[in-house]
Amino acid sequence: MATDYKSATREALERLGPALGQKLSLVGFDGFIDRIMHAVKERHGLGANYVAFDSLKPFGERILAAAGKSTNVELYLLREQLGGNGPLMARAMLNAGVPVRYVGALGRPAIHPIFTDFAQKTTAISLANPGITHALEFSDGKLMLGEPASMEELTYARLVETCSEAALLDLLEHADLIALVNWTQTPHMTELFDDLLTKALPKLSARPRRFFFDLADPAKRPREELRAGLAAIAKFQKFSDAVLGLNLSEGQQTAAVLDVPFADVTTGGVQQAAAGIREKLGIGCVVIHPLEGAACATQEGTWWVDGPHCGKPAITTGGGDNFNAGFMTAHLLGLPPPCCLTTAVSVSGFYVRNAHSPSLAELMGFLREW
């Protein structure tokens, strides 16, 4: 990156990091069991004695070649772990030292064992059973095959039924960050947004807080539904600063429904698209993060930082959620936008290399070594 934001970011985190313990985040509402898998290209023996499809293109060619015939693709389970945009973002913030309360789909009536430790650390309120994601990982991306049926139970009525309106208002009142993620796989999320906007947020004090939103690849949802969801997100700005986080594909889809030009995917083009989306929605900040780096736009301007490229990631599922956690952790501390971006790409960069989210000390070390 042209400017050494890494040094400025590290110094700011060293100075302000201890204050994270006083910044409560409320995150919701999804929950998935992630089954991280390889698609087997060639098998040479038992167990892990195989060659996986390294990239999505040859895997896609195998699928296409089966049209009019059939094919068999073995999936090899690498590990099973807690997942969902909310739990992964919340866990990354916990690791950085941010107190988190979680509300979402972690098991009903009992917490699923894979979420037990997470639920204890976040004093979680569970609204439904988790979904399941079969995550096929490749060097250049991932293919997420989801079973999200239980997300249909995530409604404002279920929220109030489970924790009471008074308890919900107390949670919202004391949260410095309210992160509402995975709009795409939560069918009633737009209605939930509207209920929060009309039934809950007007009852809160005017104390400073932040809102964060993540769409989670809206390709399967009709354009008019995406447009309605974005319109609901825009209304949160009335109550406090709203941040929308998008990967490149999500940014392009969002730009399309808002009639914002986004043909240019250079660093300048991504910044312009972020600015255009922010202006159309009228919110505080829009972040777009391609694989190469990340851009954000606020009322004050636009910024870009390069990311720490990883040619052979240990894991990719959850990389975007760790990015979001990094960005909002820095945002909670009041760091300037380029330092928020630098924190975000560093948390994500550490995660994809080490298959776990960094502590604040580990993040500092990564910023020194990168």
Tab-separated table of C-alpha atoms in Angstrom:
chain	number	residue	atom	x	y	z
A	1	MET	CA	0.000	0.000	0.000
A	2	ALA	CA	1.247	3.470	-0.858
A	3	THR	CA	0.867	4.862	2.657
A	4	ASP	CA	2.176	2.817	5.587
A	5	TYR	CA	-1.172	2.377	7.289
A	6	LYS	CA	0.178	-0.746	9.000
A	7	SER	CA	2.401	1.253	11.368
A	8	ALA	CA	-0.344	3.762	12.134
A	9	THR	CA	-2.842	0.951	12.691
A	10	ARG	CA	-0.527	-1.004	14.974
A	11	GLU	CA	0.249	2.084	17.040
A	12	ALA	CA	-3.459	2.963	17.345
A	13	LEU	CA	-4.380	-0.583	18.382
A	14	GLU	CA	-1.563	-0.674	20.954
A	15	ARG	CA	-2.745	2.629	22.407
A	16	LEU	CA	-6.506	2.106	22.291
A	17	GLY	CA	-6.838	-1.693	22.332
A	18	PRO	CA	-7.408	-1.985	26.106
A	19	ALA	CA	-10.641	0.015	25.668
A	20	LEU	CA	-12.163	-2.863	23.665
A	21	GLY	CA	-13.129	-4.517	26.940
A	22	GLN	CA	-15.625	-1.705	27.487
A	23	LYS	CA	-17.253	-1.958	24.018
A	24	LEU	CA	-20.202	-4.355	23.986
A	25	SER	CA	-21.268	-5.875	20.665
A	26	LEU	CA	-24.618	-7.530	19.986
A	27	VAL	CA	-24.507	-9.861	16.968
A	28	GLY	CA	-27.214	-11.936	15.252
A	29	PHE	CA	-29.150	-13.776	13.996
A	30	ASP	CA	-28.023	-16.831	12.040
A	31	GLY	CA	-26.143	-19.986	12.993
A	32	PHE	CA	-24.765	-22.824	10.884
A	33	ILE	CA	-22.691	-25.942	11.304
A	34	ASP	CA	-19.907	-25.626	8.742
A	35	ARG	CA	-18.651	-28.873	7.204
A	36	ILE	CA	-15.359	-27.881	5.555
A	37	MET	CA	-14.657	-30.210	2.636
A	38	HIS	CA	-12.463	-30.952	-0.357
A	39	ALA	CA	-13.889	-32.161	-3.647
A	40	VAL	CA	-11.773	-35.181	-4.580
A	41	LYS	CA	-10.315	-35.166	-8.105
A	42	GLU	CA	-8.255	-38.366	-7.882
A	43	ARG	CA	-8.050	-40.961	-5.127
A	44	HIS	CA	-4.807	-42.904	-4.595
A	45	GLY	CA	-5.637	-44.849	-1.445
A	46	LEU	CA	-7.583	-44.697	1.801
A	47	GLY	CA	-8.271	-41.686	4.009
A	48	ALA	CA	-6.497	-38.487	3.019
A	49	ASN	CA	-4.572	-40.144	0.193
A	50	TYR	CA	-6.179	-38.137	-2.606
A	51	VAL	CA	-5.703	-35.146	-4.888
A	52	ALA	CA	-8.343	-32.448	-4.475
A	53	PHE	CA	-9.660	-30.100	-7.136
A	54	ASP	CA	-7.342	-27.135	-6.625
A	55	SER	CA	-9.578	-24.496	-8.205
A	56	LEU	CA	-13.206	-23.940	-9.045
A	57	LYS	CA	-12.750	-23.955	-12.829
A	58	PRO	CA	-11.762	-27.624	-13.292
A	59	PHE	CA	-14.359	-28.634	-10.733
A	60	GLY	CA	-16.979	-26.713	-12.713
A	61	GLU	CA	-15.765	-28.361	-15.928
A	62	ARG	CA	-16.267	-31.788	-14.330
A	63	ILE	CA	-19.845	-30.840	-13.457
A	64	LEU	CA	-20.552	-29.388	-16.909
A	65	ALA	CA	-19.170	-32.507	-18.601
A	66	ALA	CA	-21.807	-34.569	-16.798
A	67	ALA	CA	-24.700	-32.754	-18.511
A	68	GLY	CA	-26.872	-35.353	-20.244
A	69	LYS	CA	-24.973	-38.127	-18.444
A	70	SER	CA	-24.043	-38.282	-14.750
A	71	THR	CA	-21.005	-38.087	-12.503
A	72	ASN	CA	-19.880	-38.872	-8.976
A	73	VAL	CA	-17.841	-36.449	-6.879
A	74	GLU	CA	-16.477	-37.547	-3.524
A	75	LEU	CA	-16.485	-34.954	-0.730
A	76	TYR	CA	-13.817	-35.432	1.927
A	77	LEU	CA	-14.622	-33.914	5.328
A	78	LEU	CA	-11.708	-31.889	6.707
A	79	ARG	CA	-13.419	-30.630	9.841
A	80	GLU	CA	-16.763	-29.623	11.298
A	81	GLN	CA	-17.022	-26.313	13.115
A	82	LEU	CA	-19.380	-23.602	14.209
A	83	GLY	CA	-20.426	-21.398	11.326
A	84	GLY	CA	-22.769	-18.772	10.067
A	85	ASN	CA	-21.867	-15.160	9.395
A	86	GLY	CA	-22.954	-14.093	12.869
A	87	PRO	CA	-21.120	-16.690	14.977
A	88	LEU	CA	-17.922	-16.377	12.921
A	89	MET	CA	-17.920	-12.587	13.155
A	90	ALA	CA	-18.784	-12.700	16.863
A	91	ARG	CA	-16.062	-15.250	17.641
A	92	ALA	CA	-13.453	-13.146	15.844
A	93	MET	CA	-14.459	-10.090	17.877
A	94	LEU	CA	-14.306	-12.142	21.078
A	95	ASN	CA	-10.778	-13.234	20.232
A	96	ALA	CA	-9.801	-9.589	19.736
A	97	GLY	CA	-11.070	-8.781	23.225
A	98	VAL	CA	-14.531	-7.354	22.504
A	99	PRO	CA	-17.341	-8.492	24.842
A	100	VAL	CA	-20.101	-10.008	22.689
A	101	ARG	CA	-23.703	-11.027	23.251
A	102	TYR	CA	-25.074	-13.375	20.606
A	103	VAL	CA	-28.680	-13.934	19.573
A	104	GLY	CA	-29.359	-16.477	16.855
A	105	ALA	CA	-29.822	-20.038	15.631
A	106	LEU	CA	-27.611	-22.135	17.901
A	107	GLY	CA	-30.072	-24.912	18.825
A	108	ARG	CA	-33.612	-25.240	20.106
A	109	PRO	CA	-34.663	-26.237	22.699
A	110	ALA	CA	-31.042	-27.020	23.673
A	111	ILE	CA	-27.835	-25.449	22.355
A	112	HIS	CA	-26.157	-27.711	19.773
A	113	PRO	CA	-22.898	-29.120	21.228
A	114	ILE	CA	-20.767	-27.454	18.544
A	115	PHE	CA	-21.901	-24.057	19.906
A	116	THR	CA	-21.625	-24.856	23.642
A	117	ASP	CA	-18.408	-22.968	24.353
A	118	PHE	CA	-19.381	-20.058	22.098
A	119	ALA	CA	-22.826	-19.793	23.721
A	120	GLN	CA	-21.279	-19.684	27.180
A	121	LYS	CA	-18.800	-16.956	26.226
A	122	THR	CA	-21.511	-14.803	24.622
A	123	THR	CA	-24.337	-15.546	27.098
A	124	ALA	CA	-26.223	-16.502	23.967
A	125	ILE	CA	-29.956	-16.491	23.371
A	126	SER	CA	-30.890	-19.189	20.859
A	127	LEU	CA	-33.943	-18.772	18.649
A	128	ALA	CA	-33.826	-21.844	16.381
A	129	ASN	CA	-31.752	-24.827	15.317
A	130	PRO	CA	-28.659	-24.123	13.222
A	131	GLY	CA	-28.548	-24.688	9.489
A	132	ILE	CA	-25.850	-26.728	7.790
A	133	THR	CA	-23.292	-25.517	5.249
A	134	HIS	CA	-21.232	-27.900	3.132
A	135	ALA	CA	-18.260	-25.681	2.290
A	136	LEU	CA	-16.136	-26.941	-0.607
A	137	GLU	CA	-12.823	-25.098	-0.466
A	138	PHE	CA	-10.553	-24.307	-3.422
A	139	SER	CA	-7.444	-22.164	-3.795
A	140	ASP	CA	-9.406	-19.467	-5.656
A	141	GLY	CA	-12.682	-19.478	-3.749
A	142	LYS	CA	-15.279	-21.703	-2.193
A	143	LEU	CA	-18.601	-23.302	-3.047
A	144	MET	CA	-21.121	-23.089	-0.213
A	145	LEU	CA	-23.946	-25.635	-0.336
A	146	GLY	CA	-26.405	-24.642	2.367
A	147	GLU	CA	-29.344	-26.120	4.235
A	148	PRO	CA	-30.869	-22.967	5.754
A	149	ALA	CA	-34.480	-24.083	6.377
A	150	SER	CA	-34.359	-23.315	10.109
A	151	MET	CA	-33.541	-19.660	9.328
A	152	GLU	CA	-37.232	-19.283	8.422
A	153	GLU	CA	-37.925	-19.288	12.191
A	154	LEU	CA	-35.905	-16.119	12.784
A	155	THR	CA	-38.540	-13.426	13.247
A	156	TYR	CA	-39.146	-10.514	15.588
A	157	ALA	CA	-42.015	-12.481	17.165
A	158	ARG	CA	-39.655	-15.401	17.955
A	159	LEU	CA	-37.115	-12.937	19.332
A	160	VAL	CA	-39.614	-11.361	21.736
A	161	GLU	CA	-41.126	-14.741	22.625
A	162	THR	CA	-37.695	-16.115	23.550
A	163	CYS	CA	-36.119	-13.258	25.485
A	164	SER	CA	-39.017	-10.818	26.162
A	165	GLU	CA	-39.297	-7.308	24.773
A	166	ALA	CA	-37.838	-5.770	27.937
A	167	ALA	CA	-34.729	-7.974	27.755
A	168	LEU	CA	-34.341	-7.230	24.043
A	169	LEU	CA	-34.539	-3.481	24.643
A	170	ASP	CA	-31.952	-3.793	27.418
A	171	LEU	CA	-29.587	-5.661	25.084
A	172	LEU	CA	-30.006	-3.069	22.350
A	173	GLU	CA	-29.641	-0.153	24.768
A	174	HIS	CA	-26.286	-1.285	26.119
A	175	ALA	CA	-24.737	-2.390	22.830
A	176	ASP	CA	-22.062	-0.168	21.290
A	177	LEU	CA	-22.312	-2.208	18.091
A	178	ILE	CA	-25.397	-3.971	16.719
A	179	ALA	CA	-24.384	-6.306	13.872
A	180	LEU	CA	-27.202	-7.869	11.838
A	181	VAL	CA	-25.822	-10.274	9.252
A	182	ASN	CA	-26.727	-12.930	6.670
A	183	TRP	CA	-29.691	-11.122	5.149
A	184	THR	CA	-29.799	-13.550	2.206
A	185	GLN	CA	-30.360	-16.759	4.147
A	186	THR	CA	-32.695	-15.204	6.720
A	187	PRO	CA	-35.986	-14.985	4.776
A	188	HIS	CA	-37.712	-12.662	7.257
A	189	MET	CA	-34.741	-10.361	7.846
A	190	THR	CA	-36.238	-7.344	6.060
A	191	GLU	CA	-39.388	-7.660	8.173
A	192	LEU	CA	-37.185	-8.082	11.251
A	193	PHE	CA	-35.361	-4.890	10.290
A	194	ASP	CA	-38.694	-3.067	9.957
A	195	ASP	CA	-39.871	-4.330	13.349
A	196	LEU	CA	-36.649	-3.207	15.028
A	197	LEU	CA	-36.974	0.189	13.351
A	198	THR	CA	-40.579	0.735	14.464
A	199	LYS	CA	-40.917	-1.229	17.715
A	200	ALA	CA	-37.505	-1.197	19.392
A	201	LEU	CA	-35.063	1.493	18.270
A	202	PRO	CA	-37.420	4.443	18.950
A	203	LYS	CA	-37.461	3.340	22.618
A	204	LEU	CA	-33.686	3.522	23.039
A	205	SER	CA	-31.676	6.464	24.317
A	206	ALA	CA	-29.722	8.618	21.884
A	207	ARG	CA	-26.346	7.343	23.133
A	208	PRO	CA	-23.765	6.713	20.368
A	209	ARG	CA	-23.880	3.246	18.837
A	210	ARG	CA	-23.052	1.650	15.498
A	211	PHE	CA	-24.963	-0.658	13.179
A	212	PHE	CA	-23.317	-3.164	10.852
A	213	PHE	CA	-24.964	-5.133	8.032
A	214	ASP	CA	-23.769	-7.990	5.843
A	215	LEU	CA	-25.848	-9.371	2.963
A	216	ALA	CA	-24.114	-12.746	2.360
A	217	ASP	CA	-24.347	-13.192	-1.439
A	218	PRO	CA	-27.886	-12.160	-2.415
A	219	ALA	CA	-27.719	-13.797	-5.866
A	220	LYS	CA	-30.608	-16.195	-5.142
A	221	ARG	CA	-32.956	-13.477	-3.912
A	222	PRO	CA	-35.144	-11.477	-6.366
A	223	ARG	CA	-33.872	-7.992	-7.155
A	224	GLU	CA	-36.974	-6.362	-5.661
A	225	GLU	CA	-36.351	-8.161	-2.343
A	226	LEU	CA	-32.730	-6.991	-2.288
A	227	ARG	CA	-33.877	-3.454	-3.047
A	228	ALA	CA	-36.353	-3.617	-0.133
A	229	GLY	CA	-33.693	-5.005	2.209
A	230	LEU	CA	-31.281	-2.208	1.298
A	231	ALA	CA	-34.020	0.379	1.806
A	232	ALA	CA	-34.619	-0.996	5.304
A	233	ILE	CA	-30.886	-0.900	6.071
A	234	ALA	CA	-30.781	2.756	4.993
A	235	LYS	CA	-33.396	3.643	7.630
A	236	PHE	CA	-31.065	2.618	10.483
A	237	GLN	CA	-28.929	5.687	9.752
A	238	LYS	CA	-31.676	7.777	11.377
A	239	PHE	CA	-30.783	6.188	14.714
A	240	SER	CA	-26.999	5.985	14.412
A	241	ASP	CA	-24.104	5.396	12.033
A	242	ALA	CA	-24.719	2.412	9.725
A	243	VAL	CA	-21.998	0.407	7.973
A	244	LEU	CA	-22.661	-1.998	5.087
A	245	GLY	CA	-19.988	-4.605	4.340
A	246	LEU	CA	-19.825	-6.227	0.886
A	247	ASN	CA	-17.483	-8.571	-0.923
A	248	LEU	CA	-16.882	-7.917	-4.613
A	249	SER	CA	-19.822	-9.985	-5.872
A	250	GLU	CA	-22.182	-8.505	-3.278
A	251	GLY	CA	-20.944	-5.039	-4.186
A	252	GLN	CA	-21.676	-5.622	-7.860
A	253	GLN	CA	-25.163	-6.971	-7.134
A	254	THR	CA	-25.924	-4.096	-4.776
A	255	ALA	CA	-24.667	-1.559	-7.299
A	256	ALA	CA	-26.867	-3.121	-9.991
A	257	VAL	CA	-30.125	-2.805	-8.032
A	258	LEU	CA	-29.241	0.775	-7.046
A	259	ASP	CA	-28.211	1.752	-10.613
A	260	VAL	CA	-24.673	2.558	-9.498
A	261	PRO	CA	-22.014	1.975	-12.204
A	262	PHE	CA	-19.582	-0.805	-11.279
A	263	ALA	CA	-17.915	-2.112	-14.443
A	264	ASP	CA	-14.439	-1.024	-13.347
A	265	VAL	CA	-13.003	-3.413	-10.733
A	266	THR	CA	-9.660	-1.625	-10.392
A	267	THR	CA	-8.878	-0.090	-7.001
A	268	GLY	CA	-10.260	3.255	-8.185
A	269	GLY	CA	-13.379	1.649	-9.616
A	270	VAL	CA	-14.107	-0.201	-6.370
A	271	GLN	CA	-13.737	3.032	-4.403
A	272	GLN	CA	-16.095	4.850	-6.776
A	273	ALA	CA	-18.663	2.068	-6.486
A	274	ALA	CA	-18.477	2.158	-2.678
A	275	ALA	CA	-19.022	5.914	-2.782
A	276	GLY	CA	-21.953	5.561	-5.185
A	277	ILE	CA	-23.664	2.901	-3.058
A	278	ARG	CA	-23.133	4.957	0.093
A	279	GLU	CA	-24.613	8.051	-1.521
A	280	LYS	CA	-27.660	6.159	-2.817
A	281	LEU	CA	-28.366	4.614	0.596
A	282	GLY	CA	-27.432	7.704	2.616
A	283	ILE	CA	-25.593	5.658	5.273
A	284	GLY	CA	-22.368	6.313	7.127
A	285	CYS	CA	-20.004	3.864	5.457
A	286	VAL	CA	-19.870	1.237	2.700
A	287	VAL	CA	-17.027	-1.280	2.547
A	288	ILE	CA	-16.201	-3.446	-0.493
A	289	HIS	CA	-13.519	-6.120	-0.167
A	290	PRO	CA	-12.277	-8.020	-3.227
A	291	LEU	CA	-9.584	-10.660	-2.726
A	292	GLU	CA	-6.766	-8.194	-3.483
A	293	GLY	CA	-7.620	-5.622	-0.805
A	294	ALA	CA	-10.471	-3.455	0.387
A	295	ALA	CA	-12.103	-0.072	-0.117
A	296	CYS	CA	-14.480	1.995	1.935
A	297	ALA	CA	-16.408	5.205	1.455
A	298	THR	CA	-17.677	7.675	4.040
A	299	GLN	CA	-18.937	11.228	3.773
A	300	GLU	CA	-15.312	12.355	4.073
A	301	GLY	CA	-13.977	10.396	1.090
A	302	THR	CA	-12.804	6.978	-0.121
A	303	TRP	CA	-9.816	4.780	0.727
A	304	TRP	CA	-8.170	1.599	-0.504
A	305	VAL	CA	-5.663	-0.729	1.168
A	306	ASP	CA	-3.955	-3.771	-0.334
A	307	GLY	CA	-4.466	-7.083	1.404
A	308	PRO	CA	-1.861	-9.662	2.502
A	309	HIS	CA	-2.234	-12.177	-0.337
A	310	CYS	CA	-2.178	-15.850	0.676
A	311	GLY	CA	-1.536	-18.298	-2.160
A	312	LYS	CA	-2.298	-21.443	-0.134
A	313	PRO	CA	-4.871	-20.593	2.541
A	314	ALA	CA	-5.448	-23.045	5.389
A	315	ILE	CA	-9.132	-22.071	5.303
A	316	THR	CA	-11.277	-19.617	3.341
A	317	THR	CA	-14.724	-20.169	4.870
A	318	GLY	CA	-15.173	-17.333	7.370
A	319	GLY	CA	-12.567	-15.047	5.828
A	320	GLY	CA	-15.167	-12.380	5.054
A	321	ASP	CA	-16.678	-12.621	8.529
A	322	ASN	CA	-13.232	-12.119	10.057
A	323	PHE	CA	-12.745	-9.136	7.765
A	324	ASN	CA	-16.010	-7.657	9.047
A	325	ALA	CA	-14.999	-8.333	12.640
A	326	GLY	CA	-11.678	-6.580	12.114
A	327	PHE	CA	-13.241	-3.570	10.466
A	328	MET	CA	-15.859	-3.091	13.184
A	329	THR	CA	-13.394	-3.744	16.011
A	330	ALA	CA	-11.282	-0.853	14.727
A	331	HIS	CA	-14.424	1.200	14.072
A	332	LEU	CA	-15.483	0.739	17.710
A	333	LEU	CA	-12.175	2.293	18.767
A	334	GLY	CA	-12.735	5.265	16.492
A	335	LEU	CA	-9.814	4.489	14.170
A	336	PRO	CA	-9.794	6.367	10.826
A	337	PRO	CA	-11.141	4.502	7.777
A	338	PRO	CA	-7.772	3.374	6.321
A	339	CYS	CA	-6.811	1.918	9.697
A	340	CYS	CA	-10.181	0.152	9.919
A	341	LEU	CA	-9.483	-1.355	6.493
A	342	THR	CA	-5.958	-2.340	7.500
A	343	THR	CA	-7.234	-4.033	10.645
A	344	ALA	CA	-9.875	-5.838	8.573
A	345	VAL	CA	-7.496	-7.260	5.950
A	346	SER	CA	-5.042	-8.209	8.701
A	347	VAL	CA	-7.600	-10.123	10.796
A	348	SER	CA	-8.790	-11.904	7.654
A	349	GLY	CA	-5.223	-12.505	6.466
A	350	PHE	CA	-4.234	-14.043	9.792
A	351	TYR	CA	-7.382	-16.200	9.834
A	352	VAL	CA	-6.957	-17.740	6.376
A	353	ARG	CA	-3.335	-18.623	7.184
A	354	ASN	CA	-3.915	-20.050	10.668
A	355	ALA	CA	-7.530	-21.296	10.580
A	356	HIS	CA	-8.377	-19.317	13.714
A	357	SER	CA	-9.082	-15.681	14.508
A	358	PRO	CA	-6.252	-13.655	16.061
A	359	SER	CA	-6.037	-12.281	19.551
A	360	LEU	CA	-5.107	-8.613	19.748
A	361	ALA	CA	-1.481	-9.615	20.439
A	362	GLU	CA	-1.451	-11.968	17.438
A	363	LEU	CA	-2.959	-9.247	15.275
A	364	MET	CA	-0.195	-6.875	16.363
A	365	GLY	CA	2.414	-9.458	15.469
A	366	PHE	CA	0.862	-9.990	12.052
A	367	LEU	CA	0.917	-6.250	11.376
A	368	ARG	CA	4.642	-6.182	12.237
A	369	GLU	CA	5.543	-9.184	10.075
A	370	TRP	CA	3.329	-8.539	7.042
